[in-house]
Short mmCIF file of C-alpha atoms in Angstrom, two decimals:
data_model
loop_
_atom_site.label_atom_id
_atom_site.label_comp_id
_atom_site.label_asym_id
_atom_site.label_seq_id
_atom_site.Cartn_x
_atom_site.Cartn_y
_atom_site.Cartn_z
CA UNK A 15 118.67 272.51 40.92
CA UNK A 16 121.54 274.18 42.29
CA UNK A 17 119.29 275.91 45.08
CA UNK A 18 118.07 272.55 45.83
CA UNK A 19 121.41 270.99 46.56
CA UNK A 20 122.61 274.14 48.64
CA UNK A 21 119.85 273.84 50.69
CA UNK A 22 120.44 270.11 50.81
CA UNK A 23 123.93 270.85 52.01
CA UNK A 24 123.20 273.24 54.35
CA UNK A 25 120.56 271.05 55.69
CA UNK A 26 122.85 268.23 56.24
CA UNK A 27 125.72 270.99 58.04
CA UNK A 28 123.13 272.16 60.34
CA UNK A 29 121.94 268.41 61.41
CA UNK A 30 124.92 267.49 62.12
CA UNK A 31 126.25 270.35 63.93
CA UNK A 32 123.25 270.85 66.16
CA UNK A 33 123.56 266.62 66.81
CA UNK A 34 126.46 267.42 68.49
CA UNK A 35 126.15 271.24 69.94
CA UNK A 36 123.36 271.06 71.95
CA UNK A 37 124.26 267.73 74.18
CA UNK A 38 127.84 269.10 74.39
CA UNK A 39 126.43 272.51 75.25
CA UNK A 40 124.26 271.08 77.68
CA UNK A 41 126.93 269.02 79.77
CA UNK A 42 128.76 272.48 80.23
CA UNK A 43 125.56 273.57 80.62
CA UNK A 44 125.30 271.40 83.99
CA UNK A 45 128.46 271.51 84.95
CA UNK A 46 128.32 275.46 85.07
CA UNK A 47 125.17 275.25 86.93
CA UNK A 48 126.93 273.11 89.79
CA UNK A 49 128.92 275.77 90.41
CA UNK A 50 126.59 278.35 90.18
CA UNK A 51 124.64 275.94 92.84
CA UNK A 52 127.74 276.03 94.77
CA UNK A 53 127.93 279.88 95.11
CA UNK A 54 124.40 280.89 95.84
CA UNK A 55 124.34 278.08 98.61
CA UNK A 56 127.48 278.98 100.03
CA UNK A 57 127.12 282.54 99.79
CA UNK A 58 123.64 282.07 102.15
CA UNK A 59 125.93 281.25 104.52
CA UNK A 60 127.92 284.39 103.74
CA UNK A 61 130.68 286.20 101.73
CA UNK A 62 133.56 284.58 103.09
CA UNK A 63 132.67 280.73 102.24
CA UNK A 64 131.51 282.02 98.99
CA UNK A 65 135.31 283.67 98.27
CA UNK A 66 137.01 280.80 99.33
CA UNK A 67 135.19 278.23 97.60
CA UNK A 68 135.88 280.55 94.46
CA UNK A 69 139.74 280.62 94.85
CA UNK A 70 139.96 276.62 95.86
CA UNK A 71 138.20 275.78 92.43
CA UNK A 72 140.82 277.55 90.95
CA UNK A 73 143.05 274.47 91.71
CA UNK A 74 140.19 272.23 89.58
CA UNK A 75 140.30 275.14 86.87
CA UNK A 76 144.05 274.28 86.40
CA UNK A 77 143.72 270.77 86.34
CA UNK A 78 140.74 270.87 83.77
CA UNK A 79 143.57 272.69 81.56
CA UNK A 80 145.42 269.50 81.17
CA UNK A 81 142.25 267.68 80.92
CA UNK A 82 141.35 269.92 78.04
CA UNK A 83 144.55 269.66 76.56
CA UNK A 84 144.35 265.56 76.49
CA UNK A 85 140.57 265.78 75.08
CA UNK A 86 141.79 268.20 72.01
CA UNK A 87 144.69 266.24 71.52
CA UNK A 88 142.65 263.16 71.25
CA UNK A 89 139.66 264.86 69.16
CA UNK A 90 142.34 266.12 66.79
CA UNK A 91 142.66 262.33 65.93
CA UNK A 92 140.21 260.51 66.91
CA UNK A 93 137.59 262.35 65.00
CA UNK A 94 139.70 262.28 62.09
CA UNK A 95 140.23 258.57 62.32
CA UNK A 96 136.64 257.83 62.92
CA UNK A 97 135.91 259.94 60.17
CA UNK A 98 138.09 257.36 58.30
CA UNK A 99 136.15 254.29 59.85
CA UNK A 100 139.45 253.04 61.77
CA UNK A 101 137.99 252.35 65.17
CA UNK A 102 141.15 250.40 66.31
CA UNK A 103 143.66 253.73 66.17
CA UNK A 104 140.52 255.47 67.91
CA UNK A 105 140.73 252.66 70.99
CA UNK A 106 144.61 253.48 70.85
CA UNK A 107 144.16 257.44 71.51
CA UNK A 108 141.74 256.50 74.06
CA UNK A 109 144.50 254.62 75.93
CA UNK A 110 147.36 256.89 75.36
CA UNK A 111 145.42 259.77 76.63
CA UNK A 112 144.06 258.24 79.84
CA UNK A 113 147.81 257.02 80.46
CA UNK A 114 148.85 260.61 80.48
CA UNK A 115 145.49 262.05 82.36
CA UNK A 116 146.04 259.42 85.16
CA UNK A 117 149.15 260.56 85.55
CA UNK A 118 148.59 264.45 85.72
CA UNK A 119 145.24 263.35 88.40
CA UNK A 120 147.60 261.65 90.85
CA UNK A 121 149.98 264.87 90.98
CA UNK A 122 147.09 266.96 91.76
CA UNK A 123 145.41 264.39 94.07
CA UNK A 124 148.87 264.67 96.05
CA UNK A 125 149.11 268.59 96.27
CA UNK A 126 145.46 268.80 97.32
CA UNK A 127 146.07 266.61 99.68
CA UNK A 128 149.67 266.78 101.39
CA UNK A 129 149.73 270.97 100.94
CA UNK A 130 146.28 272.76 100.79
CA UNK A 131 147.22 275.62 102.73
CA UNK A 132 150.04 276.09 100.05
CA UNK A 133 147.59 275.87 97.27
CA UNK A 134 145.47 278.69 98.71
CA UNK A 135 148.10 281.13 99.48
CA UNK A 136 148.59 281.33 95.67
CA UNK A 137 145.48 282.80 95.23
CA UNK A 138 144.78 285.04 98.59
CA UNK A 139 147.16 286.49 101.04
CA UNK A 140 143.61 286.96 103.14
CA UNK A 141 143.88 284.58 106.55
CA UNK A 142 139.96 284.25 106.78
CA UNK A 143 140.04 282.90 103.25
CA UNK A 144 142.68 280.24 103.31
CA UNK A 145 141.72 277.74 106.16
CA UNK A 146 137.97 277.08 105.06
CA UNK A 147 139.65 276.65 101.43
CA UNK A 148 141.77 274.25 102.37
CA UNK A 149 139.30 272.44 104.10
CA UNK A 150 137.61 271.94 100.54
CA UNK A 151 140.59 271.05 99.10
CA UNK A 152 141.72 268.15 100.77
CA UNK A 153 137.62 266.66 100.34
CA UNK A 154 137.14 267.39 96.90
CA UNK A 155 140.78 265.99 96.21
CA UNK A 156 139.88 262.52 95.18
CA UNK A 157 137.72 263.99 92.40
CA UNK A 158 140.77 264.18 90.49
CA UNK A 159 141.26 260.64 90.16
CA UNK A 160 138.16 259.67 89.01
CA UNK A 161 138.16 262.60 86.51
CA UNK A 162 141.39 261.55 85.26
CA UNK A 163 139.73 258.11 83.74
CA UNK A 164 135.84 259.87 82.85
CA UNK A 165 136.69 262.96 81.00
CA UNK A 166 139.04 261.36 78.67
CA UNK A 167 136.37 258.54 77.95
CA UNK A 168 133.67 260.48 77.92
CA UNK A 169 135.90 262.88 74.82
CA UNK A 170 136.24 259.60 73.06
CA UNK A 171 132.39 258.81 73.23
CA UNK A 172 131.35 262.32 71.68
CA UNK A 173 133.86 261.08 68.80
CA UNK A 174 132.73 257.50 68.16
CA UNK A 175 128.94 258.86 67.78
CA UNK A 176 127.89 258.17 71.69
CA UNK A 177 127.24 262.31 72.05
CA UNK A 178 124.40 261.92 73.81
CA UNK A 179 125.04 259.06 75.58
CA UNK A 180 128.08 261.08 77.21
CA UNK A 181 125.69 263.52 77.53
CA UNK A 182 123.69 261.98 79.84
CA UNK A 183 126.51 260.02 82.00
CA UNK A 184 128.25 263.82 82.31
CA UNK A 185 124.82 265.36 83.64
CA UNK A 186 123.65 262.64 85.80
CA UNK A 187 126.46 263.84 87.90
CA UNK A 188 125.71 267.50 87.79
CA UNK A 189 121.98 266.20 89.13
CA UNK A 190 123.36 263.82 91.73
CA UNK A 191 126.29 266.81 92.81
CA UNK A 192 123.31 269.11 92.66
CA UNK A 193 121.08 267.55 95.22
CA UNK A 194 123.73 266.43 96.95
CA UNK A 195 125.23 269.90 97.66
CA UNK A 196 121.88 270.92 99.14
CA UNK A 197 121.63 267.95 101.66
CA UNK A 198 124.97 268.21 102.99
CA UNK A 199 125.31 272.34 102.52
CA UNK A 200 122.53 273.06 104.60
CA UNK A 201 122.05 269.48 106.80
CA UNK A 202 118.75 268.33 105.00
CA UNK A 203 117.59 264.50 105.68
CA UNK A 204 119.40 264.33 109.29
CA UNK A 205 122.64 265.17 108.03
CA UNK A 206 124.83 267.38 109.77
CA UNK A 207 125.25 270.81 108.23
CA UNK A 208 128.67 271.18 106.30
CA UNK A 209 129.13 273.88 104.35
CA UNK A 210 132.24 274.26 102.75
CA UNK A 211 133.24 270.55 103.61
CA UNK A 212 129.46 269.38 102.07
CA UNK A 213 130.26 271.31 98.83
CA UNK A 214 133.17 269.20 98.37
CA UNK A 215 131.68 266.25 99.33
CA UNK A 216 129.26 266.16 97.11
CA UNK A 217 131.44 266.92 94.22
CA UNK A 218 133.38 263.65 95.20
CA UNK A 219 130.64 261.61 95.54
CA UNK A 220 128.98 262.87 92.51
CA UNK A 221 132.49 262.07 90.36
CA UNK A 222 132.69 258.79 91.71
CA UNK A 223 129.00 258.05 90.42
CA UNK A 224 130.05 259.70 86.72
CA UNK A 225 133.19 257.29 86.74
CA UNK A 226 130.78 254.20 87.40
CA UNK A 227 128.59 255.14 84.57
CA UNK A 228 131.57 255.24 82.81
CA UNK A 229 133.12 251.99 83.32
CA UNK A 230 129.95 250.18 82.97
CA UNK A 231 129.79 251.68 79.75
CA UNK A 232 132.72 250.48 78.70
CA UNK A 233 132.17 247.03 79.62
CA UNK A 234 130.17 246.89 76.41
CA UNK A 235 131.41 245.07 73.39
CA UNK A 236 130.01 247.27 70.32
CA UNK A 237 131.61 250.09 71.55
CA UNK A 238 135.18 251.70 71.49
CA UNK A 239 136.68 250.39 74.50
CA UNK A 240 139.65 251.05 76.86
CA UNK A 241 142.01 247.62 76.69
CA UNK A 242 144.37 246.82 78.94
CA UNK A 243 147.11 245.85 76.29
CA UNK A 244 146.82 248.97 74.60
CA UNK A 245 147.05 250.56 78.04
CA UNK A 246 150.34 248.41 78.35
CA UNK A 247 152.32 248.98 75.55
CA UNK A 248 150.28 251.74 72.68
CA UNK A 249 151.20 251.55 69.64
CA UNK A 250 154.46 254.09 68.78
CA UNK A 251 153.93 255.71 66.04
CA UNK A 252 150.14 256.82 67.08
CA UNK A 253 151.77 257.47 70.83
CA UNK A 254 154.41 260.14 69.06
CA UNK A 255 151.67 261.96 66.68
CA UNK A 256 149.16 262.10 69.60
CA UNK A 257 152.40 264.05 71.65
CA UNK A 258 152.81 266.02 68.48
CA UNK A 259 149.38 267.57 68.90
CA UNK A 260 148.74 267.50 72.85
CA UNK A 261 152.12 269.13 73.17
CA UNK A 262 151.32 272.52 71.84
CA UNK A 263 147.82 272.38 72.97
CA UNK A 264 149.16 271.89 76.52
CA UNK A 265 151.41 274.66 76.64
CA UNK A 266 148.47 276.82 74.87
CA UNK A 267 146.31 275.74 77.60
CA UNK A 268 148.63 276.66 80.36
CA UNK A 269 149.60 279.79 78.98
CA UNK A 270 146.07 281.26 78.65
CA UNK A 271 145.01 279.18 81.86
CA UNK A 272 147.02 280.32 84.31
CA UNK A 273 147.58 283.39 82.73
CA UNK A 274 143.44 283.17 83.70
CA UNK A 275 144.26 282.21 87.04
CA UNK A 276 146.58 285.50 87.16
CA UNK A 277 143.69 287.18 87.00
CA UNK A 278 142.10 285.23 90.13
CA UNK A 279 145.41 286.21 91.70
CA UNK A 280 145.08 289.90 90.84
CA UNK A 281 141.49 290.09 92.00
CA UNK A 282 142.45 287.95 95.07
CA UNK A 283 144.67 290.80 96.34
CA UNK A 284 142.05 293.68 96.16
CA UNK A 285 139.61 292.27 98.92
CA UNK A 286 136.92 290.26 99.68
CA UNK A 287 134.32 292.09 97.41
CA UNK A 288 136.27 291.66 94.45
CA UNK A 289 136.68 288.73 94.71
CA UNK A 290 133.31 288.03 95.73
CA UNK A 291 132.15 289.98 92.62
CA UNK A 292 134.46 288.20 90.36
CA UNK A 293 133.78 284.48 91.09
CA UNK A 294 129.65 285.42 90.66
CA UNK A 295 130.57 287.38 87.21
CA UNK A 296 132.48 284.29 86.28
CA UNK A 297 130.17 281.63 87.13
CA UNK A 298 127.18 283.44 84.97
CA UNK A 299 129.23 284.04 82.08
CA UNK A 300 130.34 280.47 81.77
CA UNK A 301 126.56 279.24 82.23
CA UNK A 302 125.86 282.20 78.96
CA UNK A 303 129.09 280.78 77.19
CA UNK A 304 127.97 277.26 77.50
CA UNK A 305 126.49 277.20 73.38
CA UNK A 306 129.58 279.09 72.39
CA UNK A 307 131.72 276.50 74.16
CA UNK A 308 129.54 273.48 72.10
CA UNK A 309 129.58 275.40 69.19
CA UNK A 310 133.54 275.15 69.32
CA UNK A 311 133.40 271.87 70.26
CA UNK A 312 131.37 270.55 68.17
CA UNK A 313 133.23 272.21 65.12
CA UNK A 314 136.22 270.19 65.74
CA UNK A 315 134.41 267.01 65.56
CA UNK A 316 132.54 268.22 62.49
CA UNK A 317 136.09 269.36 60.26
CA UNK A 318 138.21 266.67 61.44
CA UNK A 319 135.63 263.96 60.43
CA UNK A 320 136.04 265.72 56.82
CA UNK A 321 139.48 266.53 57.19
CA UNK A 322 139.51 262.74 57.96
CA UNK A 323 138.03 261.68 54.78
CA UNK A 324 140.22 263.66 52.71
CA UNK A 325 137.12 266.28 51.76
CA UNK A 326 139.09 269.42 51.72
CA UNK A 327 136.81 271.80 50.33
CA UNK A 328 133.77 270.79 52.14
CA UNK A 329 135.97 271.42 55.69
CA UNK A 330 136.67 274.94 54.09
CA UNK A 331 133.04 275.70 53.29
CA UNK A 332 132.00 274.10 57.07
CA UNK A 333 134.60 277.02 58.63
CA UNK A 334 133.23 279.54 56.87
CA UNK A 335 129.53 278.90 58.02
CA UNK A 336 130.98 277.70 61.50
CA UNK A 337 132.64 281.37 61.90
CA UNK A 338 129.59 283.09 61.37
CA UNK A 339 127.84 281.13 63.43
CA UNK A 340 130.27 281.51 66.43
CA UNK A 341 129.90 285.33 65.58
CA UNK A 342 125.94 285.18 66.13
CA UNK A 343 125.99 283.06 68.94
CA UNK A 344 128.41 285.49 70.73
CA UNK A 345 126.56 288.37 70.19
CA UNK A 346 122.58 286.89 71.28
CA UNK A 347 124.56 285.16 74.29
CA UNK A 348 125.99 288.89 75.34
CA UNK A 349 122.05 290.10 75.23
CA UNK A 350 120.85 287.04 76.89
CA UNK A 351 123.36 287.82 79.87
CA UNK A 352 122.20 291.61 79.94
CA UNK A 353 118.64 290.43 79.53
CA UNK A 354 119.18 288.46 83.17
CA UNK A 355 121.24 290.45 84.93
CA UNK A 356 118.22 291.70 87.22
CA UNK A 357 117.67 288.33 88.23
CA UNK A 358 121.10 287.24 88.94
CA UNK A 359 121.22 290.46 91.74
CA UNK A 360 118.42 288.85 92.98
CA UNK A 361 120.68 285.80 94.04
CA UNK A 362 123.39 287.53 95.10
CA UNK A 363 121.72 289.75 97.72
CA UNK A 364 123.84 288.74 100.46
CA UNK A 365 126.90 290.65 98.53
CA UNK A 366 127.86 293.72 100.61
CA UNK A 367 127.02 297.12 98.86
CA UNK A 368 130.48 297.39 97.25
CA UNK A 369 130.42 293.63 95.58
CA UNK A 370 127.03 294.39 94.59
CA UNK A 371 128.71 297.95 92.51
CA UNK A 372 131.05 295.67 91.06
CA UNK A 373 128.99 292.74 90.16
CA UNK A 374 127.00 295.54 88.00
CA UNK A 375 130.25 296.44 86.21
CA UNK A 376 131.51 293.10 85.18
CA UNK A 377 128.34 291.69 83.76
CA UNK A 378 128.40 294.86 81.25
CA UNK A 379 132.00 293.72 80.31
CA UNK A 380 131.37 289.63 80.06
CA UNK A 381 128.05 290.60 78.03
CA UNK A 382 130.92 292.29 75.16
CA UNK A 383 133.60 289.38 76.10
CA UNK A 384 131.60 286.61 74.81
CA UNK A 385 131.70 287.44 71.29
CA UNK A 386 135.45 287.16 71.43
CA UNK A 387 135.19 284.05 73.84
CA UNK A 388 132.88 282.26 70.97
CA UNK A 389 134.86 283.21 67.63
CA UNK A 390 138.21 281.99 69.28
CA UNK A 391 136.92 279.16 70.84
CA UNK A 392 135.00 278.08 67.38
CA UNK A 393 138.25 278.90 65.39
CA UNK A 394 141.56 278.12 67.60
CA UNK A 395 140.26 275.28 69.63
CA UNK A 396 138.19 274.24 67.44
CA UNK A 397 138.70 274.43 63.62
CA UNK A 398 142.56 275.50 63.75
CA UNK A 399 142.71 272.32 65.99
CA UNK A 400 140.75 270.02 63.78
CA UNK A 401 143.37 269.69 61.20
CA UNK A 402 146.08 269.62 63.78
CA UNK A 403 146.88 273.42 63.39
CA UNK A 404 147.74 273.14 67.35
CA UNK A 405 151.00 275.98 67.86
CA UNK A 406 149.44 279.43 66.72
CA UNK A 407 147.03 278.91 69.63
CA UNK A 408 150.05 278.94 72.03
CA UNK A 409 152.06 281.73 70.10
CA UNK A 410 148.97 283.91 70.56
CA UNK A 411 148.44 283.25 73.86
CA UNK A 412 151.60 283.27 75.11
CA UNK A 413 151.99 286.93 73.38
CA UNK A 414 148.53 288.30 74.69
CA UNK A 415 148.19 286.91 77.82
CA UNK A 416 151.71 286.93 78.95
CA UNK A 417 153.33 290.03 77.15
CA UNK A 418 150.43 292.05 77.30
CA UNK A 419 147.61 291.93 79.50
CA UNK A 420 148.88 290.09 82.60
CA UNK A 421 151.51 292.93 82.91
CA UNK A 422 149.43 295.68 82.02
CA UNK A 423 146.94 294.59 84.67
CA UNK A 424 149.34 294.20 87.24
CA UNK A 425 150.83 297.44 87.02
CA UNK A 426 146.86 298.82 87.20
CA UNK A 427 145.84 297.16 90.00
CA UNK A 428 149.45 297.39 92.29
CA UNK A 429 151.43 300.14 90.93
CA UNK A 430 148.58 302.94 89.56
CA UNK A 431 146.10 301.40 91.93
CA UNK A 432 143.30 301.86 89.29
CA UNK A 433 139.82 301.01 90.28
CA UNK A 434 138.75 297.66 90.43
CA UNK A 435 136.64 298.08 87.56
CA UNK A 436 139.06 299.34 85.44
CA UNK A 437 141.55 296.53 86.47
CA UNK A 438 138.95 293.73 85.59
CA UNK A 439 137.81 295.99 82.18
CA UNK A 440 141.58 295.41 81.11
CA UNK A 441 141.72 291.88 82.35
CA UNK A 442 138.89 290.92 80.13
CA UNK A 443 140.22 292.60 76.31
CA UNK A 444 142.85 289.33 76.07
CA UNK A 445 139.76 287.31 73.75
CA UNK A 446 139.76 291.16 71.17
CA UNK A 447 143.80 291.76 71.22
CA UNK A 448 144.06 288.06 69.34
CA UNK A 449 141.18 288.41 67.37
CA UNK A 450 143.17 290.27 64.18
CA UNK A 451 146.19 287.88 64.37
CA UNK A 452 143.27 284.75 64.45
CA UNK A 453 141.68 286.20 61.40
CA UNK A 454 144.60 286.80 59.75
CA UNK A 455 145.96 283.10 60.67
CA UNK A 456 142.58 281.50 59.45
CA UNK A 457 142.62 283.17 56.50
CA UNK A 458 146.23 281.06 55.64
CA UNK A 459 143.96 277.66 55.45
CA UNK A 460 146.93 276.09 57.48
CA UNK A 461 144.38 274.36 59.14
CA UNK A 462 143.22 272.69 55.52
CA UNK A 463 146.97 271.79 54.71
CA UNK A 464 148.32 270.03 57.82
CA UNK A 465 147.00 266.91 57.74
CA UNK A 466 148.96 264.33 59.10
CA UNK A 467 146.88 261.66 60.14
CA UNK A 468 148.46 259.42 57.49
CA UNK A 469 151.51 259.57 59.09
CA UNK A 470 150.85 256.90 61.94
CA UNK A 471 150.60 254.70 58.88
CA UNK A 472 147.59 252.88 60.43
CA UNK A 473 145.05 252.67 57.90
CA UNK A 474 143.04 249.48 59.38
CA UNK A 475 141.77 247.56 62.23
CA UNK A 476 144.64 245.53 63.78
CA UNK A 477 142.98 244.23 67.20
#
């Protein structure tokens, strides 16, 4: 009998969490591939639009690290809240995060916009580099404002059981950006060829379409909505725990993100090869990461909604199984990437001879990297997260990445001029040096004891 309801248990566990892995896993799934799209296409038309293309995103990369921020902060309690069957406080989070999302898009918008060149210089003191990126820039610029109202709603669907729905909204505009960047890229169906400029393009374009789907969804009447009074005045007390969460999961985010971008920065200033190198190592190991990255993501829907309903022990048992499965998925994602790294050389056979010597270095050191990348994201952004365990994430960041391996590689790569392998092998141990202190930290249960959802007081509907 006992076997019977284990099995039933586990049964249930798995449903769920595959219900809500593999659509999540396959949005980053698409979203990874438009970029991989973006770098074989541009690098047929050679190295240089490929590098530049690579450092420009790295303006998008920062902003999705407030974007991220916002969606934990809001998972943290709206999946809690839906677990508690309150979907007014859920509509409230919805609004208090895209009030602070807008926001962050229209400061972006404006430095894309009014100072590309400035953007770019960050990144690359190469001249060939920084006028084609800036070019893409100032295009793909008004992306930001429509991602500022679709990835917050699109968070909030994947909490109020609409997983697949967002699903499909989020890749219908990898498809349309897709085809897209192959009509304007290369001047297919009497358009003009554009390059750089049609990369960006269709990135805008293919936003704008995402942001319809989204708004038509929410013109729906079943569903959690965004409402223009809560837009106008949210309620206070929800307003100051959402800050409480987002807070530390902002500064997290922007510790380990641009302490990321560093390392864009670092490669930026060894030549065009490394950086050529880098951006095609980085694209394939966030397509290989993209089940890792849903595994995490979908464990902080999965503990908050029991978290939510008060089900302590059944959040503790769901970490445990969670962990290991973030371990194996790490690990068979590492031999997936090794498995296809002949056919990823195959794409990039434009790289010159040194890229190429690179390229064949940092796959061996992503295909390692990945375990760490899926046991931190399952545990820190995810479960740690879940019961509003938000500040160790930015205390262990802030120590590893800024203290540690930022410094370290700096002084390899400018002062002992190592190798660039050996620079990118250190750049890449940030996900292992945390990994004791995360263990350690889980092992606490913090996670289990800080639940504060009850302290918005909001227990019921009031529309």
């Amino acid at each position: 009998m006992k076997y019977r309801e284990k099995a039933k248990r586990n049964g249930e566990f798995y449903k769920k969490l595959f219900a809500l892995v593999m659509p999540i896993a396959m949005q980053n799934l698409m979203s990874a591939i438009v970029s991989a799209s973006d770098a074989l296409m541009l690098g047929m038309q050679g190295q240089t639009a490929l590098s530049a293309v690579s450092l420009a995103t790295q303006v998008s990369f920062v902003l999705n690290l407030f974007y991220a921020a916002l969606t934990i902060g809001a998972t943290v309690l709206a999946a809690q809240y839906w677990g508690k069957g309150d979907r007014w406080a859920v509509e409230q989070v919805l609004a208090i995060a895209l009030r602070l999302s807008v926001l962050v898009s229209v400061l972006f918008f404006l430095a894309a916009v009014c100072c590309p060149e400035l953007l770019m210089r960050i990144f690359t003191n190469g001249t060939e580099l920084i006028a084609p990126g800036a070019s893409y820039l100032r295009i793909v610029s008004g992306s930001y404002l429509c991602m500022g109202v679709s990835q917050i709603y699109l968070c909030i669907m994947k909490n109020s059981g609409r997983t697949m729905r967002s699903t499909i909204y989020g890749s219908s505009a990898v498809v349309i950006n897709l085809i897209l960047n192959a009509v304007f890229i290369f001047g297919l169906c009497g358009f003009p060829v554009m390059g750089i400029r049609g990369a960006a393009l269709a990135t805008l374009i293919a936003r704008i379409a995402e942001l319809l789907l989204v708004l038509a969804e929410n013109r729906k009447e079943e569903v959690v909505r965004i409402r223009l009074q809560y837009l106008r005045a949210p309620d206070s007390a929800l307003r100051k725990d959402y800050i409480h969460y987002t807070t530390p999961v902002l500064a997290n985010e922007l510790v380990w993100g641009c302490g990321f971008t560093m390392f864009s920065v670092i490669m930026g200033h060894l030549g065009s090869d490394a950086v050529a190198a880098n951006s095609i190592a980085n694209i394939v190991k966030n397509i290989i990461a993209c089940f890792c990255l849903g595994i995490g993501a979908g464990s902080g829907i999965i503990v908050g909604n029991e978290l939510g309903r008060g089900n302590l022990e059944k959040a503790k048992e769901y970490g445990r199984k969670l962990c290991r499965i973030a371990l194996l998925a790490g690990a068979l994602s590492g031999i997936v990437l090794l498995a296809l790294s002949p056919v990823i050389f195959l794409f990039a056979s434009n790289l010159s001879l040194s890229a190429k010597e690179y390229l064949k270095g940092m796959l061996l050191i992503c295909s390692y990297y990945l375990i760490g990348k899926s046991i931190n994201s399952t545990v820190v952004a995810g479960i740690f997260c879940a019961g509003g365990d938000t500040k160790f994430g930015l205390c262990c960041d802030a120590v590893t990445m800024w203290v540690i391996i930022i410094p370290a590689g700096a002084i390899a790569a400018f002062v002992l001029k190592l190798p660039v392998l050996w620079v990118y092998f250190w750049l890449n141990l940030d996900e292992f040096v945390k990994l004791p202190a995360v263990y350690h930290h889980y092992k606490k249960y913090k996670w289990v004891k800080n639940l504060t959802v009850e302290n918005a007081g909001m227990d019921s509907g009031q529309e």
